[in-house]
């Protein structure tokens, strides 16, 4: 069975940094695009970033460009999201999302999410 | 950026009734790249439909999707108690990927 387990969330001050991890299992990790989707408290879903299966192509929503970096380690079957210069508006549950063999694919599996709270 | 507008915001129906949810795109979206998700409180979203009309693995056939130009529809033929939730459409054909604002299907 496909499993995605996020970790690394927590409380951080504005301007701070945090790194999220997503441990994947149950599928050939390096063959699939992966991404992050977030959901602010009481709000809808917002796509954050996607990385290709090979890791050589990345995509970001405008509001996180230059602040967040998505990466993956196929030897560890793990996806990462390094977040810098965090803002109040980055407060959300961050979901790890499994895509398809190409970047343009629906998310067929989701992790349970990890909460990031940016507050002083 | 492709904006997806979902309507209605809330749909109040009874079990056994038919639910029709709408998602309108601000510009052309290939049917190949439109998905629907269901989310229940405290849970991660679940993929229902991809490619506008293909059901994901394990999704009951009471869920169906269709497309007409820039209008996409999710239909639940007969609501079961477990279907009361929030539903989101998403386009994944162009960056930035975008979601609609969601439709809440609540018990009347």
Short mmCIF file of C-alpha atoms in Angstrom, two decimals:
data_model
loop_
_atom_site.label_atom_id
_atom_site.label_comp_id
_atom_site.label_asym_id
_atom_site.label_seq_id
_atom_site.Cartn_x
_atom_site.Cartn_y
_atom_site.Cartn_z
CA UNK A 1 0.00 0.00 0.00
CA UNK A 2 1.10 3.53 -0.73
CA UNK A 3 1.98 5.48 2.40
CA UNK A 4 3.11 9.08 2.76
CA UNK A 5 4.24 10.22 6.21
CA UNK A 6 4.99 13.89 6.78
CA UNK A 7 7.08 15.29 9.60
CA UNK A 8 8.81 18.50 10.54
CA UNK A 9 5.90 20.82 11.19
CA UNK A 10 5.67 23.00 14.24
CA UNK A 11 5.63 26.53 15.60
CA UNK A 12 8.09 29.00 14.10
CA UNK A 13 8.49 32.75 14.36
CA UNK A 14 7.98 35.02 11.37
CA UNK A 15 11.18 35.12 9.33
CA UNK A 16 12.19 31.69 10.55
CA UNK A 17 12.90 28.45 8.71
CA UNK A 18 11.56 24.94 8.78
CA UNK A 19 12.13 21.77 6.77
CA UNK A 20 9.31 19.37 6.09
CA UNK A 21 9.92 15.74 5.18
CA UNK A 22 7.69 13.13 3.61
CA UNK A 23 8.68 9.48 3.84
CA UNK A 24 7.15 7.50 0.99
CA UNK A 25 6.61 3.77 0.66
CA UNK A 26 4.62 1.29 -1.37
CA UNK A 27 5.58 2.51 -4.84
CA UNK A 28 8.64 3.18 -6.99
CA UNK A 29 9.42 6.63 -5.60
CA UNK A 30 11.80 7.78 -8.32
CA UNK A 31 9.23 7.17 -11.05
CA UNK A 32 6.64 9.63 -9.81
CA UNK A 33 6.31 13.37 -9.51
CA UNK A 34 5.71 14.53 -5.94
CA UNK A 35 4.45 17.74 -4.47
CA UNK A 36 3.18 19.76 -1.55
CA UNK A 37 -0.31 21.19 -1.10
CA UNK A 38 -1.29 23.34 1.86
CA UNK A 39 -4.50 24.30 3.59
CA UNK A 40 -4.76 27.30 5.88
CA UNK A 41 -7.07 26.88 8.88
CA UNK A 42 -10.68 26.82 7.70
CA UNK A 43 -9.68 27.53 4.10
CA UNK A 44 -9.40 25.66 0.82
CA UNK A 45 -6.55 23.79 -0.81
CA UNK A 46 -3.56 25.60 -2.30
CA UNK A 47 -0.90 23.96 -4.44
CA UNK A 48 2.61 24.89 -3.28
CA UNK A 49 5.20 23.00 -5.31
CA UNK A 50 5.88 19.98 -7.52
CA UNK A 51 9.07 18.11 -8.39
CA UNK A 52 9.53 15.67 -11.23
CA UNK A 53 10.42 12.04 -10.62
CA UNK A 54 14.03 12.62 -11.60
CA UNK A 55 14.21 15.74 -9.47
CA UNK A 56 15.51 17.90 -12.29
CA UNK A 57 12.36 19.98 -12.75
CA UNK A 58 10.59 21.96 -10.07
CA UNK A 59 7.54 24.21 -9.99
CA UNK A 60 6.38 26.69 -7.36
CA UNK A 61 3.41 28.91 -6.70
CA UNK A 62 4.42 32.56 -6.94
CA UNK A 63 3.98 33.33 -3.24
CA UNK A 64 6.73 30.90 -2.20
CA UNK A 65 9.24 31.36 -5.04
CA UNK A 66 12.63 32.29 -3.68
CA UNK A 67 11.64 31.25 -0.15
CA UNK A 68 10.76 27.53 -0.45
CA UNK A 69 12.80 24.76 -2.07
CA UNK A 70 11.43 21.34 -2.95
CA UNK A 71 13.80 18.41 -3.24
CA UNK A 72 13.84 14.64 -3.11
CA UNK A 73 16.24 11.86 -2.13
CA UNK A 74 15.43 8.68 -3.99
CA UNK A 75 17.92 6.69 -1.90
CA UNK A 76 15.76 7.47 1.12
CA UNK A 77 12.38 7.61 -0.64
CA UNK A 78 11.88 11.01 0.93
CA UNK A 79 10.49 14.31 -0.27
CA UNK A 80 11.47 17.60 1.34
CA UNK A 81 10.26 21.17 1.52
CA UNK A 82 12.77 23.66 2.87
CA UNK A 83 10.99 26.81 3.95
CA UNK A 84 12.74 30.11 4.70
CA UNK A 85 11.54 33.64 5.52
CA UNK A 86 8.28 32.24 6.81
CA UNK A 87 5.29 34.56 7.01
CA UNK A 88 2.05 34.49 8.97
CA UNK A 89 0.23 33.56 5.77
CA UNK A 90 2.29 30.38 5.45
CA UNK A 91 0.43 28.97 8.44
CA UNK A 92 -1.32 25.84 7.19
CA UNK A 93 -1.46 22.09 7.17
CA UNK A 94 1.04 20.92 4.57
CA UNK A 95 0.15 17.76 2.69
CA UNK A 96 2.61 15.58 0.83
CA UNK A 97 1.10 14.57 -2.51
CA UNK A 98 1.96 11.78 -4.94
CA UNK A 99 1.54 12.64 -8.58
CA UNK A 100 1.92 10.66 -11.73
CA UNK A 101 4.75 9.56 -13.97
CA UNK A 102 4.54 13.00 -15.53
CA UNK A 103 4.27 16.29 -13.66
CA UNK A 104 0.83 16.98 -15.10
CA UNK A 105 -1.09 14.39 -13.16
CA UNK A 106 -3.71 14.34 -10.46
CA UNK A 107 -2.73 13.59 -6.88
CA UNK A 108 -3.78 10.01 -6.25
CA UNK A 109 -2.37 9.70 -2.73
CA UNK A 110 -2.06 12.22 0.09
CA UNK A 111 -0.30 12.16 3.41
CA UNK A 112 -2.18 13.06 6.58
CA UNK A 113 -0.52 16.46 6.74
CA UNK A 114 1.76 18.33 9.11
CA UNK A 115 0.81 21.64 10.69
CA UNK A 116 3.07 24.65 10.30
CA UNK A 117 2.23 27.61 12.51
CA UNK A 118 4.03 30.89 11.92
CA UNK A 119 3.51 33.18 14.87
CA UNK A 120 5.41 35.34 17.30
CA UNK B 1 -3.30 31.59 -13.88
CA UNK B 2 -6.44 29.53 -14.42
CA UNK B 3 -9.10 30.44 -11.87
CA UNK B 4 -11.62 27.74 -11.02
CA UNK B 5 -14.97 28.91 -9.66
CA UNK B 6 -17.09 26.31 -7.89
CA UNK B 7 -20.80 26.62 -7.31
CA UNK B 8 -22.79 26.50 -5.24
CA UNK B 9 -20.74 27.21 -2.14
CA UNK B 10 -23.02 24.98 -0.09
CA UNK B 11 -25.48 22.33 -1.23
CA UNK B 12 -28.08 21.16 1.30
CA UNK B 13 -29.53 17.80 0.33
CA UNK B 14 -30.95 14.65 1.88
CA UNK B 15 -29.53 11.13 1.61
CA UNK B 16 -30.71 9.49 -1.57
CA UNK B 17 -30.91 12.75 -3.50
CA UNK B 18 -28.82 13.67 -6.52
CA UNK B 19 -26.01 16.21 -6.13
CA UNK B 20 -24.72 18.31 -9.01
CA UNK B 21 -21.55 20.35 -8.39
CA UNK B 22 -20.16 22.85 -10.86
CA UNK B 23 -16.62 24.03 -11.59
CA UNK B 24 -16.04 26.75 -14.17
CA UNK B 25 -12.58 27.59 -15.50
CA UNK B 26 -11.51 31.14 -16.40
CA UNK B 27 -9.74 29.85 -19.51
CA UNK B 28 -9.49 26.69 -21.51
CA UNK B 29 -8.57 23.60 -19.52
CA UNK B 30 -8.05 20.34 -21.29
CA UNK B 31 -10.40 17.71 -19.93
CA UNK B 32 -7.33 15.55 -19.52
CA UNK B 33 -6.19 17.73 -16.66
CA UNK B 34 -9.23 18.25 -14.41
CA UNK B 35 -9.71 16.39 -11.14
CA UNK B 36 -12.23 16.26 -8.32
CA UNK B 37 -11.38 15.57 -4.67
CA UNK B 38 -13.45 14.88 -1.58
CA UNK B 39 -12.38 16.08 1.84
CA UNK B 40 -13.95 15.27 5.17
CA UNK B 41 -13.21 17.21 8.38
CA UNK B 42 -9.79 16.44 9.80
CA UNK B 43 -8.84 14.25 6.86
CA UNK B 44 -6.67 14.59 3.81
CA UNK B 45 -8.38 15.00 0.45
CA UNK B 46 -9.20 11.89 -1.59
CA UNK B 47 -9.05 11.69 -5.36
CA UNK B 48 -12.45 10.91 -6.89
CA UNK B 49 -12.18 11.80 -10.57
CA UNK B 50 -9.28 12.53 -12.91
CA UNK B 51 -9.26 13.43 -16.56
CA UNK B 52 -12.64 15.08 -15.95
CA UNK B 53 -14.55 11.79 -16.11
CA UNK B 54 -12.39 8.84 -15.03
CA UNK B 55 -13.07 7.42 -11.59
CA UNK B 56 -10.07 6.81 -9.37
CA UNK B 57 -9.41 3.37 -7.93
CA UNK B 58 -12.07 2.25 -5.49
CA UNK B 59 -14.47 5.13 -6.14
CA UNK B 60 -18.11 3.99 -6.35
CA UNK B 61 -19.94 4.46 -9.63
CA UNK B 62 -22.46 6.85 -8.08
CA UNK B 63 -19.72 9.46 -8.62
CA UNK B 64 -19.36 10.71 -12.19
CA UNK B 65 -17.70 13.65 -13.89
CA UNK B 66 -18.34 15.43 -17.15
CA UNK B 67 -17.05 18.37 -19.14
CA UNK B 68 -18.43 20.91 -21.58
CA UNK B 69 -16.00 23.59 -22.74
CA UNK B 70 -14.79 25.37 -19.63
CA UNK B 71 -17.56 23.93 -17.46
CA UNK B 72 -16.99 20.78 -15.44
CA UNK B 73 -19.54 18.88 -13.38
CA UNK B 74 -19.33 16.33 -10.61
CA UNK B 75 -22.52 14.35 -10.09
CA UNK B 76 -23.33 12.10 -7.15
CA UNK B 77 -26.32 10.08 -8.31
CA UNK B 78 -27.68 9.10 -4.90
CA UNK B 79 -26.12 10.60 -1.79
CA UNK B 80 -24.96 8.18 0.85
CA UNK B 81 -24.37 9.35 4.45
CA UNK B 82 -20.60 9.16 3.91
CA UNK B 83 -20.77 11.53 0.91
CA UNK B 84 -21.45 14.63 2.98
CA UNK B 85 -18.16 16.49 2.72
CA UNK B 86 -16.38 19.28 0.87
CA UNK B 87 -15.53 18.78 -2.81
CA UNK B 88 -12.77 20.53 -4.72
CA UNK B 89 -11.97 20.66 -8.41
CA UNK B 90 -8.39 21.11 -9.59
CA UNK B 91 -6.69 21.76 -12.89
CA UNK B 92 -3.23 20.23 -13.21
CA UNK B 93 -2.43 20.94 -16.83
CA UNK B 94 -0.58 24.21 -16.37
CA UNK B 95 1.46 25.86 -13.66
CA UNK B 96 0.37 27.16 -11.26
CA UNK B 97 -1.89 24.24 -10.50
CA UNK B 98 -5.10 25.65 -9.11
CA UNK B 99 -8.02 24.48 -7.00
CA UNK B 100 -11.55 25.74 -6.87
CA UNK B 101 -12.84 27.20 -3.62
CA UNK B 102 -14.85 24.10 -2.78
CA UNK B 103 -18.48 23.07 -2.47
CA UNK B 104 -19.75 21.82 0.86
CA UNK B 105 -22.42 19.15 0.59
CA UNK B 106 -24.35 19.15 3.84
CA UNK B 107 -27.26 17.20 5.20
CA UNK B 108 -30.57 19.00 4.84
#
